[in-house]
Amino acid sequence: MEAGMQAAIEEARQGLAEGGVPIGSALVYGERIIGRGHNRRRQRGSVVLHGEMDALENAGRQPASVYRHSVLYTTLSPCPMCSGAILLYGIPRVVIGENRTFLGEEALLRERGVAVEVLDLDECVELMRRFIADSPEVWNEDIGE
Amino acid sequence: MEAGMQAAIEEARQGLAEGGVPIGSALVYGERIIGRGHNRRRQRGSVVLHGEMDALENAGRQPASVYRHSVLYTTLSPCPMCSGAILLYGIPRVVIGENRTFLGEEALLRERGVAVEVLDLDECVELMRRFIADSPEVWNEDIGE
Protein backbone atom coordinates (compact mmCIF):
# COMPACT_ATOMS: atom_id res chain seq x y z
CA MET A 1 0.00 0.00 0.00
CA GLU A 2 1.21 3.53 -0.74
CA ALA A 3 2.69 5.31 2.28
CA GLY A 4 0.05 8.07 2.04
CA MET A 5 -2.84 5.65 2.50
CA GLN A 6 -0.97 3.82 5.24
CA ALA A 7 -0.60 7.13 7.11
CA ALA A 8 -4.27 7.99 6.53
CA ILE A 9 -5.35 4.65 8.03
CA GLU A 10 -3.04 5.12 11.02
CA GLU A 11 -4.64 8.52 11.58
CA ALA A 12 -8.14 7.01 11.35
CA ARG A 13 -7.17 4.36 13.93
CA GLN A 14 -5.79 7.04 16.22
CA GLY A 15 -9.09 8.92 15.88
CA LEU A 16 -11.02 5.79 16.84
CA ALA A 17 -8.73 5.24 19.86
CA GLU A 18 -9.55 8.79 20.98
CA GLY A 19 -13.28 8.06 20.70
CA GLY A 20 -13.54 10.17 17.56
CA VAL A 21 -14.83 9.76 14.02
CA PRO A 22 -12.28 7.37 12.45
CA ILE A 23 -11.42 9.17 9.25
CA GLY A 24 -7.81 9.97 8.50
CA SER A 25 -5.93 11.71 5.76
CA ALA A 26 -2.45 12.54 4.51
CA LEU A 27 -1.14 15.12 2.05
CA VAL A 28 1.84 13.87 0.07
CA TYR A 29 4.15 16.14 -1.91
CA GLY A 30 6.53 14.18 -4.09
CA GLU A 31 7.62 11.32 -1.85
CA ARG A 32 7.11 13.21 1.40
CA ILE A 33 4.07 13.35 3.73
CA ILE A 34 3.78 17.07 4.47
CA GLY A 35 0.56 16.90 6.50
CA ARG A 36 -1.49 14.21 8.20
CA GLY A 37 -4.55 14.37 10.38
CA HIS A 38 -7.87 12.97 11.46
CA ASN A 39 -11.38 14.11 12.24
CA ARG A 40 -11.52 16.25 15.42
CA ARG A 41 -15.27 16.66 15.98
CA ARG A 42 -15.37 14.86 19.29
CA GLN A 43 -11.85 15.61 20.45
CA ARG A 44 -11.93 19.39 19.90
CA GLY A 45 -15.59 20.12 19.21
CA SER A 46 -14.53 21.07 15.69
CA VAL A 47 -17.04 21.24 12.84
CA VAL A 48 -14.44 22.09 10.19
CA LEU A 49 -11.61 19.66 11.02
CA HIS A 50 -12.62 16.62 9.05
CA GLY A 51 -9.68 14.30 8.42
CA GLU A 52 -8.77 15.94 5.13
CA MET A 53 -9.02 19.45 6.56
CA ASP A 54 -6.89 18.49 9.55
CA ALA A 55 -4.20 17.13 7.21
CA LEU A 56 -4.27 20.35 5.16
CA GLU A 57 -4.14 22.46 8.32
CA ASN A 58 -1.23 20.46 9.71
CA ALA A 59 0.66 20.89 6.43
CA GLY A 60 0.59 24.63 7.15
CA ARG A 61 0.71 27.47 4.65
CA GLN A 62 2.00 26.19 1.31
CA PRO A 63 2.44 27.88 -2.04
CA ALA A 64 0.07 26.91 -4.85
CA SER A 65 2.96 25.07 -6.57
CA VAL A 66 3.10 22.54 -3.71
CA TYR A 67 -0.62 21.76 -3.69
CA ARG A 68 -0.57 21.40 -7.47
CA HIS A 69 1.97 18.61 -7.22
CA SER A 70 0.47 16.84 -4.23
CA VAL A 71 -1.82 13.87 -3.65
CA LEU A 72 -4.44 13.79 -0.90
CA TYR A 73 -5.10 10.39 0.66
CA THR A 74 -8.25 9.92 2.70
CA THR A 75 -9.85 6.85 4.24
CA LEU A 76 -13.39 7.92 3.23
CA SER A 77 -14.90 9.61 0.17
CA PRO A 78 -14.57 13.39 0.73
CA CYS A 79 -17.65 15.38 1.73
CA PRO A 80 -18.60 18.66 -0.03
CA MET A 81 -16.45 20.76 2.35
CA CYS A 82 -13.32 18.65 1.91
CA SER A 83 -13.92 18.34 -1.84
CA GLY A 84 -14.21 22.12 -1.99
CA ALA A 85 -10.87 22.46 -0.19
CA ILE A 86 -9.32 20.11 -2.78
CA LEU A 87 -10.68 22.35 -5.55
CA LEU A 88 -9.64 25.56 -3.79
CA TYR A 89 -6.04 24.47 -3.51
CA GLY A 90 -5.92 22.76 -6.89
CA ILE A 91 -4.86 19.34 -5.59
CA PRO A 92 -4.82 17.23 -8.76
CA ARG A 93 -5.20 13.71 -7.34
CA VAL A 94 -7.20 12.15 -4.53
CA VAL A 95 -6.89 8.55 -3.36
CA ILE A 96 -9.86 7.28 -1.33
CA GLY A 97 -9.96 4.29 1.00
CA GLU A 98 -13.63 3.54 0.50
CA ASN A 99 -16.93 5.10 -0.59
CA ARG A 100 -19.37 2.39 0.56
CA THR A 101 -20.10 4.09 3.90
CA PHE A 102 -20.48 7.55 2.39
CA LEU A 103 -20.27 8.79 -1.18
CA GLY A 104 -18.92 12.33 -1.27
CA GLU A 105 -18.43 14.71 -4.17
CA GLU A 106 -16.37 12.38 -6.34
CA ALA A 107 -18.41 13.28 -9.45
CA LEU A 108 -17.84 17.02 -8.92
CA LEU A 109 -14.11 16.46 -8.40
CA ARG A 110 -13.82 14.44 -11.60
CA GLU A 111 -15.89 17.00 -13.51
CA ARG A 112 -13.38 19.66 -12.42
CA GLY A 113 -10.44 17.59 -13.62
CA VAL A 114 -9.28 15.95 -10.37
CA ALA A 115 -8.04 12.35 -10.72
CA VAL A 116 -10.03 10.30 -8.19
CA GLU A 117 -9.06 6.75 -7.29
CA VAL A 118 -11.12 4.55 -4.94
CA LEU A 119 -9.24 1.62 -3.40
CA ASP A 120 -12.32 0.04 -1.74
CA LEU A 121 -10.42 -1.18 1.33
CA ASP A 122 -12.31 -3.42 3.77
CA GLU A 123 -10.13 -2.08 6.57
CA CYS A 124 -11.54 1.44 6.09
CA VAL A 125 -15.13 0.17 5.86
CA GLU A 126 -14.69 -1.79 9.09
CA LEU A 127 -13.41 1.25 11.02
CA MET A 128 -16.51 3.21 10.05
CA ARG A 129 -18.86 0.28 10.70
CA ARG A 130 -17.63 -0.02 14.28
CA PHE A 131 -17.86 3.71 14.92
CA ILE A 132 -21.33 4.19 13.42
CA ALA A 133 -22.68 1.20 15.37
CA ASP A 134 -21.44 2.83 18.61
CA SER A 135 -22.13 6.51 17.87
CA PRO A 136 -24.64 6.98 15.06
CA GLU A 137 -25.59 10.46 16.32
CA VAL A 138 -22.02 11.78 16.06
CA TRP A 139 -21.65 10.38 12.58
CA ASN A 140 -24.92 11.95 11.45
CA GLU A 141 -23.86 15.28 12.89
CA ASP A 142 -20.54 15.04 11.07
CA ILE A 143 -22.22 14.68 7.68
CA GLY A 144 -24.85 17.32 8.44
CA GLU A 145 -27.76 14.92 8.90
CA MET B 1 -28.33 46.65 7.01
CA GLU B 2 -29.15 43.27 8.52
CA ALA B 3 -27.33 42.54 11.78
CA GLY B 4 -25.64 39.48 10.24
CA MET B 5 -23.91 41.51 7.53
CA GLN B 6 -23.05 44.22 10.03
CA ALA B 7 -21.31 41.60 12.18
CA ALA B 8 -19.52 40.12 9.14
CA ILE B 9 -18.15 43.55 8.20
CA GLU B 10 -17.02 44.19 11.79
CA GLU B 11 -15.18 40.86 11.67
CA ALA B 12 -13.54 41.78 8.34
CA ARG B 13 -12.40 45.11 9.82
CA GLN B 14 -10.98 43.32 12.84
CA GLY B 15 -9.09 40.99 10.50
CA LEU B 16 -7.62 43.97 8.66
CA ALA B 17 -6.60 45.58 11.95
CA GLU B 18 -4.75 42.36 12.81
CA GLY B 19 -2.90 42.49 9.46
CA GLY B 20 -5.00 39.63 8.12
CA VAL B 21 -7.16 38.93 5.09
CA PRO B 22 -10.22 41.16 5.71
CA ILE B 23 -13.05 38.72 5.14
CA GLY B 24 -15.65 38.27 7.86
CA SER B 25 -18.69 36.13 8.35
CA ALA B 26 -21.60 35.49 10.70
CA LEU B 27 -23.98 32.56 11.11
CA VAL B 28 -27.47 33.67 12.11
CA TYR B 29 -30.09 31.29 13.50
CA GLY B 30 -33.48 32.93 13.77
CA GLU B 31 -32.69 36.39 15.10
CA ARG B 32 -29.52 35.35 16.90
CA ILE B 33 -25.89 35.42 15.73
CA ILE B 34 -24.61 32.01 16.85
CA GLY B 35 -21.14 32.25 15.31
CA ARG B 36 -18.95 34.98 13.88
CA GLY B 37 -15.40 34.98 12.63
CA HIS B 38 -12.80 36.16 10.16
CA ASN B 39 -10.00 34.78 8.04
CA ARG B 40 -7.08 33.53 10.18
CA ARG B 41 -4.39 32.78 7.58
CA ARG B 42 -1.90 35.35 8.79
CA GLN B 43 -2.90 35.40 12.45
CA ARG B 44 -2.81 31.62 13.04
CA GLY B 45 -1.16 30.25 9.91
CA SER B 46 -4.47 28.58 9.15
CA VAL B 47 -5.29 27.34 5.65
CA VAL B 48 -8.81 26.21 6.54
CA LEU B 49 -10.11 29.12 8.63
CA HIS B 50 -11.52 31.38 5.99
CA GLY B 51 -14.04 33.85 7.43
CA GLU B 52 -16.99 31.54 6.82
CA MET B 53 -15.21 28.51 8.28
CA ASP B 54 -14.18 30.50 11.36
CA ALA B 55 -17.79 31.57 11.91
CA LEU B 56 -18.97 27.94 11.59
CA GLU B 57 -16.21 26.76 13.93
CA ASN B 58 -17.04 29.43 16.50
CA ALA B 59 -20.72 28.43 16.39
CA GLY B 60 -19.61 25.03 17.68
CA ARG B 61 -21.30 21.69 17.17
CA GLN B 62 -24.89 22.23 16.11
CA PRO B 63 -27.62 19.80 15.09
CA ALA B 64 -28.65 19.68 11.43
CA SER B 65 -31.94 21.38 12.36
CA VAL B 66 -30.07 24.56 13.36
CA TYR B 67 -28.00 24.81 10.18
CA ARG B 68 -31.11 24.20 8.10
CA HIS B 69 -32.76 27.26 9.56
CA SER B 70 -29.73 29.53 9.49
CA VAL B 71 -28.34 32.20 7.19
CA LEU B 72 -24.63 32.64 6.52
CA TYR B 73 -23.46 36.19 5.95
CA THR B 74 -20.06 36.75 4.38
CA THR B 75 -18.31 39.87 3.14
CA LEU B 76 -16.93 38.10 0.02
CA SER B 77 -18.29 35.50 -2.39
CA PRO B 78 -17.53 32.07 -0.86
CA CYS B 79 -14.67 30.01 -2.30
CA PRO B 80 -15.09 26.29 -3.15
CA MET B 81 -14.14 25.18 0.39
CA CYS B 82 -16.58 27.51 2.13
CA SER B 83 -19.30 26.76 -0.43
CA GLY B 84 -18.74 23.07 0.24
CA ALA B 85 -19.18 23.67 3.97
CA ILE B 86 -22.47 25.46 3.23
CA LEU B 87 -23.62 22.41 1.23
CA LEU B 88 -22.37 19.92 3.84
CA TYR B 89 -24.36 21.52 6.60
CA GLY B 90 -27.40 22.32 4.45
CA ILE B 91 -27.42 26.06 5.12
CA PRO B 92 -30.28 27.26 2.92
CA ARG B 93 -29.39 30.96 2.44
CA VAL B 94 -26.18 32.90 1.94
CA VAL B 95 -25.91 36.69 1.90
CA ILE B 96 -22.73 38.01 0.26
CA GLY B 97 -21.19 41.47 0.66
CA GLU B 98 -19.58 41.55 -2.76
CA ASN B 99 -18.34 39.36 -5.61
CA ARG B 100 -16.39 41.89 -7.65
CA THR B 101 -13.04 41.03 -6.03
CA PHE B 102 -13.56 37.29 -6.23
CA LEU B 103 -16.40 35.22 -7.65
CA GLY B 104 -16.77 31.99 -5.69
CA GLU B 105 -19.06 29.02 -6.23
CA GLU B 106 -22.32 30.97 -6.35
CA ALA B 107 -23.52 29.03 -9.40
CA LEU B 108 -22.92 25.66 -7.70
CA LEU B 109 -24.72 26.84 -4.56
CA ARG B 110 -27.74 27.99 -6.58
CA GLU B 111 -27.73 24.76 -8.60
CA ARG B 112 -27.94 22.83 -5.30
CA GLY B 113 -30.88 24.92 -4.10
CA VAL B 114 -29.18 27.48 -1.87
CA ALA B 115 -30.65 30.99 -1.97
CA VAL B 116 -27.75 33.34 -2.76
CA GLU B 117 -28.06 37.09 -2.41
CA VAL B 118 -25.29 39.52 -3.39
CA LEU B 119 -25.51 42.98 -1.80
CA ASP B 120 -22.62 44.51 -3.80
CA LEU B 121 -21.41 46.72 -0.96
CA ASP B 122 -18.66 49.25 -1.77
CA GLU B 123 -17.48 48.98 1.84
CA CYS B 124 -16.58 45.29 1.36
CA VAL B 125 -14.86 45.96 -1.99
CA GLU B 126 -12.78 48.73 -0.41
CA LEU B 127 -11.56 46.50 2.44
CA MET B 128 -10.28 43.94 -0.06
CA ARG B 129 -8.80 46.59 -2.36
CA ARG B 130 -6.67 47.97 0.46
CA PHE B 131 -5.51 44.53 1.58
CA ILE B 132 -4.66 43.22 -1.89
CA ALA B 133 -2.71 46.40 -2.71
CA ASP B 134 -0.60 45.85 0.43
CA SER B 135 -0.29 42.03 0.44
CA PRO B 136 -1.04 40.53 -2.96
CA GLU B 137 0.98 37.38 -2.17
CA VAL B 138 -1.11 36.55 0.92
CA TRP B 139 -4.31 37.04 -1.01
CA ASN B 140 -3.13 34.80 -3.85
CA GLU B 141 -2.12 32.13 -1.35
CA ASP B 142 -5.54 32.35 0.28
CA ILE B 143 -7.34 31.60 -2.98
CA GLY B 144 -4.86 28.91 -4.01
CA GLU B 145 -3.11 30.93 -6.72
CSV table of N, CA and C in Angstrom, one decimal, chain A residues 34-121:
chain,number,residue,atom,x,y,z
A,34,ILE,N,3.6,15.7,3.9
A,34,ILE,CA,3.8,17.1,4.5
A,34,ILE,C,2.7,17.4,5.5
A,35,GLY,N,1.6,16.6,5.5
A,35,GLY,CA,0.6,16.9,6.5
A,35,GLY,C,-0.3,15.6,6.7
A,36,ARG,N,-0.6,15.3,7.9
A,36,ARG,CA,-1.5,14.2,8.2
A,36,ARG,C,-2.4,14.6,9.3
A,37,GLY,N,-3.6,14.0,9.4
A,37,GLY,CA,-4.5,14.4,10.4
A,37,GLY,C,-5.8,13.5,10.4
A,38,HIS,N,-6.6,13.7,11.4
A,38,HIS,CA,-7.9,13.0,11.5
A,38,HIS,C,-9.0,13.8,12.0
A,39,ASN,N,-10.2,13.4,11.8
A,39,ASN,CA,-11.4,14.1,12.2
A,39,ASN,C,-11.3,14.5,13.7
A,40,ARG,N,-11.7,15.7,14.0
A,40,ARG,CA,-11.5,16.2,15.4
A,40,ARG,C,-12.9,16.7,16.0
A,41,ARG,N,-14.0,16.2,15.5
A,41,ARG,CA,-15.3,16.7,16.0
A,41,ARG,C,-15.4,16.4,17.5
A,42,ARG,N,-15.2,15.2,17.9
A,42,ARG,CA,-15.4,14.9,19.3
A,42,ARG,C,-14.2,15.4,20.2
A,43,GLN,N,-13.0,15.3,19.7
A,43,GLN,CA,-11.9,15.6,20.5
A,43,GLN,C,-11.8,17.1,20.7
A,44,ARG,N,-12.1,17.9,19.7
A,44,ARG,CA,-11.9,19.4,19.9
A,44,ARG,C,-13.2,20.2,19.7
A,45,GLY,N,-14.3,19.4,19.5
A,45,GLY,CA,-15.6,20.1,19.2
A,45,GLY,C,-15.5,20.9,17.9
A,46,SER,N,-14.7,20.4,17.0
A,46,SER,CA,-14.5,21.1,15.7
A,46,SER,C,-15.5,20.6,14.6
A,47,VAL,N,-16.1,21.6,13.9
A,47,VAL,CA,-17.0,21.2,12.8
A,47,VAL,C,-16.4,21.4,11.5
A,48,VAL,N,-15.1,21.9,11.5
A,48,VAL,CA,-14.4,22.1,10.2
A,48,VAL,C,-13.3,21.1,10.0
A,49,LEU,N,-12.8,20.6,11.1
A,49,LEU,CA,-11.6,19.7,11.0
A,49,LEU,C,-12.0,18.2,10.8
A,50,HIS,N,-12.5,18.0,9.5
A,50,HIS,CA,-12.6,16.6,9.0
A,50,HIS,C,-11.2,16.1,8.8
A,51,GLY,N,-11.0,14.8,8.6
A,51,GLY,CA,-9.7,14.3,8.4
A,51,GLY,C,-8.9,15.0,7.4
A,52,GLU,N,-9.5,15.3,6.2
A,52,GLU,CA,-8.8,15.9,5.1
A,52,GLU,C,-8.4,17.4,5.5
A,53,MET,N,-9.3,18.1,6.2
A,53,MET,CA,-9.0,19.5,6.6
A,53,MET,C,-7.9,19.5,7.6
A,54,ASP,N,-7.9,18.5,8.5
A,54,ASP,CA,-6.9,18.5,9.5
A,54,ASP,C,-5.5,18.2,8.9
A,55,ALA,N,-5.5,17.4,7.9
A,55,ALA,CA,-4.2,17.1,7.2
A,55,ALA,C,-3.7,18.4,6.5
A,56,LEU,N,-4.6,19.1,5.8
A,56,LEU,CA,-4.3,20.3,5.2
A,56,LEU,C,-3.8,21.4,6.2
A,57,GLU,N,-4.5,21.5,7.3
A,57,GLU,CA,-4.1,22.5,8.3
A,57,GLU,C,-2.8,22.1,8.9
A,58,ASN,N,-2.5,20.9,9.1
A,58,ASN,CA,-1.2,20.5,9.7
A,58,ASN,C,-0.1,20.6,8.7
A,59,ALA,N,-0.4,20.6,7.4
A,59,ALA,CA,0.7,20.9,6.4
A,59,ALA,C,1.1,22.4,6.5
A,60,GLY,N,0.3,23.2,7.0
A,60,GLY,CA,0.6,24.6,7.1
A,60,GLY,C,0.4,25.4,5.8
A,61,ARG,N,0.8,26.6,5.8
A,61,ARG,CA,0.7,27.5,4.6
A,61,ARG,C,1.7,27.0,3.6
A,62,GLN,N,1.2,26.7,2.4
A,62,GLN,CA,2.0,26.2,1.3
A,62,GLN,C,1.7,27.0,0.1
A,63,PRO,N,2.7,27.2,-0.8
A,63,PRO,CA,2.4,27.9,-2.0
A,63,PRO,C,1.6,27.0,-3.0
A,64,ALA,N,0.9,27.6,-3.9
A,64,ALA,CA,0.1,26.9,-4.9
A,64,ALA,C,0.9,25.8,-5.6
A,65,SER,N,2.1,26.1,-5.8
A,65,SER,CA,3.0,25.1,-6.6
A,65,SER,C,3.1,23.8,-5.8
A,66,VAL,N,3.0,23.8,-4.5
A,66,VAL,CA,3.1,22.5,-3.7
A,66,VAL,C,1.8,21.8,-3.8
A,67,TYR,N,0.7,22.5,-3.6
A,67,TYR,CA,-0.6,21.8,-3.7
A,67,TYR,C,-0.8,21.1,-5.1
A,68,ARG,N,-0.3,21.9,-6.1
A,68,ARG,CA,-0.6,21.4,-7.5
A,68,ARG,C,0.3,20.2,-7.9
A,69,HIS,N,1.2,19.8,-7.0
A,69,HIS,CA,2.0,18.6,-7.2
A,69,HIS,C,1.8,17.7,-6.0
A,70,SER,N,0.7,17.7,-5.4
A,70,SER,CA,0.5,16.8,-4.2
A,70,SER,C,-0.7,15.9,-4.5
A,71,VAL,N,-0.7,14.9,-3.6
A,71,VAL,CA,-1.8,13.9,-3.7
A,71,VAL,C,-2.4,13.9,-2.3
A,72,LEU,N,-3.8,13.9,-2.2
A,72,LEU,CA,-4.4,13.8,-0.9
A,72,LEU,C,-5.0,12.4,-0.7
A,73,TYR,N,-4.6,11.7,0.3
A,73,TYR,CA,-5.1,10.4,0.7
A,73,TYR,C,-6.1,10.6,1.8
A,74,THR,N,-7.2,9.8,1.6
A,74,THR,CA,-8.3,9.9,2.7
A,74,THR,C,-8.9,8.6,2.8
A,75,THR,N,-9.3,8.2,4.0
A,75,THR,CA,-9.9,6.8,4.2
A,75,THR,C,-11.3,6.8,3.8
A,76,LEU,N,-12.0,7.9,3.6
A,76,LEU,CA,-13.4,7.9,3.2
A,76,LEU,C,-13.6,9.0,2.2
A,77,SER,N,-14.5,8.7,1.3
A,77,SER,CA,-14.9,9.6,0.2
A,77,SER,C,-15.2,11.0,0.7
A,78,PRO,N,-14.5,12.0,0.1
A,78,PRO,CA,-14.6,13.4,0.7
A,78,PRO,C,-15.9,14.1,0.6
A,79,CYS,N,-16.4,14.6,1.7
A,79,CYS,CA,-17.7,15.4,1.7
A,79,CYS,C,-17.5,16.7,0.9
A,80,PRO,N,-18.7,17.4,0.8
A,80,PRO,CA,-18.6,18.7,0.0
A,80,PRO,C,-17.6,19.7,0.5
A,81,MET,N,-17.4,19.8,1.8
A,81,MET,CA,-16.5,20.8,2.3
A,81,MET,C,-15.0,20.4,2.0
A,82,CYS,N,-14.7,19.1,2.2
A,82,CYS,CA,-13.3,18.7,1.9
A,82,CYS,C,-13.1,18.6,0.4
A,83,SER,N,-14.1,18.3,-0.4
A,83,SER,CA,-13.9,18.3,-1.8
A,83,SER,C,-13.7,19.8,-2.3
A,84,GLY,N,-14.4,20.7,-1.7
A,84,GLY,CA,-14.2,22.1,-2.0
A,84,GLY,C,-12.8,22.6,-1.7
A,85,ALA,N,-12.2,22.1,-0.5
A,85,ALA,CA,-10.9,22.5,-0.2
A,85,ALA,C,-9.9,21.9,-1.2
A,86,ILE,N,-10.2,20.7,-1.7
A,86,ILE,CA,-9.3,20.1,-2.8
A,86,ILE,C,-9.3,21.0,-4.0
A,87,LEU,N,-10.5,21.5,-4.4
A,87,LEU,CA,-10.7,22.3,-5.5
A,87,LEU,C,-10.0,23.7,-5.3
A,88,LEU,N,-10.2,24.3,-4.1
A,88,LEU,CA,-9.6,25.6,-3.8
A,88,LEU,C,-8.1,25.5,-4.0
A,89,TYR,N,-7.5,24.5,-3.5
A,89,TYR,CA,-6.0,24.5,-3.5
A,89,TYR,C,-5.5,23.8,-4.7
A,90,GLY,N,-6.4,23.3,-5.6
A,90,GLY,CA,-5.9,22.8,-6.9
A,90,GLY,C,-5.1,21.5,-6.7
A,91,ILE,N,-5.5,20.6,-5.8
A,91,ILE,CA,-4.9,19.3,-5.6
A,91,ILE,C,-5.3,18.4,-6.7
A,92,PRO,N,-4.4,17.9,-7.5
A,92,PRO,CA,-4.8,17.2,-8.8
A,92,PRO,C,-5.2,15.8,-8.6
A,93,ARG,N,-4.9,15.1,-7.5
A,93,ARG,CA,-5.2,13.7,-7.3
A,93,ARG,C,-5.6,13.4,-5.9
A,94,VAL,N,-6.7,12.6,-5.8
A,94,VAL,CA,-7.2,12.2,-4.5
A,94,VAL,C,-7.3,10.6,-4.5
A,95,VAL,N,-6.8,10.0,-3.5
A,95,VAL,CA,-6.9,8.6,-3.4
A,95,VAL,C,-7.7,8.3,-2.1
A,96,ILE,N,-8.8,7.5,-2.3
A,96,ILE,CA,-9.9,7.3,-1.3
A,96,ILE,C,-9.9,5.8,-0.9
A,97,GLY,N,-9.9,5.6,0.5
A,97,GLY,CA,-10.0,4.3,1.0
A,97,GLY,C,-11.2,3.5,0.6
A,98,GLU,N,-12.4,4.2,0.8
A,98,GLU,CA,-13.6,3.5,0.5
A,98,GLU,C,-14.7,4.6,0.3
A,99,ASN,N,-15.8,4.2,-0.4
A,99,ASN,CA,-16.9,5.1,-0.6
A,99,ASN,C,-18.2,4.3,-0.4
A,100,ARG,N,-18.1,3.2,0.3
A,100,ARG,CA,-19.4,2.4,0.6
A,100,ARG,C,-20.2,3.0,1.7
A,101,THR,N,-19.4,3.5,2.7
A,101,THR,CA,-20.1,4.1,3.9
A,101,THR,C,-20.7,5.4,3.6
A,102,PHE,N,-20.0,6.2,2.7
A,102,PHE,CA,-20.5,7.6,2.4
A,102,PHE,C,-19.9,7.9,1.0
A,103,LEU,N,-20.8,8.4,0.1
A,103,LEU,CA,-20.3,8.8,-1.2
A,103,LEU,C,-20.3,10.3,-1.2
A,104,GLY,N,-19.1,10.9,-1.3
A,104,GLY,CA,-18.9,12.3,-1.3
A,104,GLY,C,-19.0,12.9,-2.7
A,105,GLU,N,-18.3,14.0,-2.9
A,105,GLU,CA,-18.4,14.7,-4.2
A,105,GLU,C,-17.4,14.2,-5.2
A,106,GLU,N,-17.3,12.9,-5.4
A,106,GLU,CA,-16.4,12.4,-6.3
A,106,GLU,C,-16.7,12.8,-7.8
A,107,ALA,N,-18.0,12.9,-8.1
A,107,ALA,CA,-18.4,13.3,-9.5
A,107,ALA,C,-18.0,14.7,-9.7
A,108,LEU,N,-18.2,15.6,-8.8
A,108,LEU,CA,-17.8,17.0,-8.9
A,108,LEU,C,-16.3,17.1,-9.1
A,109,LEU,N,-15.6,16.4,-8.3
A,109,LEU,CA,-14.1,16.5,-8.4
A,109,LEU,C,-13.7,16.0,-9.8
A,110,ARG,N,-14.2,14.9,-10.3
A,110,ARG,CA,-13.8,14.4,-11.6
A,110,ARG,C,-14.2,15.4,-12.7
A,111,GLU,N,-15.4,16.0,-12.5
A,111,GLU,CA,-15.9,17.0,-13.5
A,111,GLU,C,-14.9,18.2,-13.6
A,112,ARG,N,-14.3,18.5,-12.4
A,112,ARG,CA,-13.4,19.7,-12.4
A,112,ARG,C,-11.9,19.2,-12.7
A,113,GLY,N,-11.8,18.0,-13.2
A,113,GLY,CA,-10.4,17.6,-13.6
A,113,GLY,C,-9.6,16.9,-12.6
A,114,VAL,N,-10.1,16.6,-11.4
A,114,VAL,CA,-9.3,15.9,-10.4
A,114,VAL,C,-9.3,14.4,-10.7
A,115,ALA,N,-8.1,13.8,-10.6
A,115,ALA,CA,-8.0,12.4,-10.7
A,115,ALA,C,-8.5,11.7,-9.4
A,116,VAL,N,-9.5,10.9,-9.4
A,116,VAL,CA,-10.0,10.3,-8.2
A,116,VAL,C,-9.9,8.8,-8.3
A,117,GLU,N,-9.3,8.2,-7.3
A,117,GLU,CA,-9.1,6.7,-7.3
A,117,GLU,C,-9.7,6.2,-6.0
A,118,VAL,N,-10.5,5.2,-6.1
A,118,VAL,CA,-11.1,4.5,-4.9
A,118,VAL,C,-10.5,3.1,-4.8
A,119,LEU,N,-9.9,2.9,-3.6
A,119,LEU,CA,-9.2,1.6,-3.4
A,119,LEU,C,-10.2,0.5,-2.9
A,120,ASP,N,-11.3,1.0,-2.3
A,120,ASP,CA,-12.3,0.0,-1.7
A,120,ASP,C,-11.7,-0.9,-0.7
A,121,LEU,N,-11.1,-0.4,0.3
A,121,LEU,CA,-10.4,-1.2,1.3
A,121,LEU,C,-11.4,-1.6,2.4
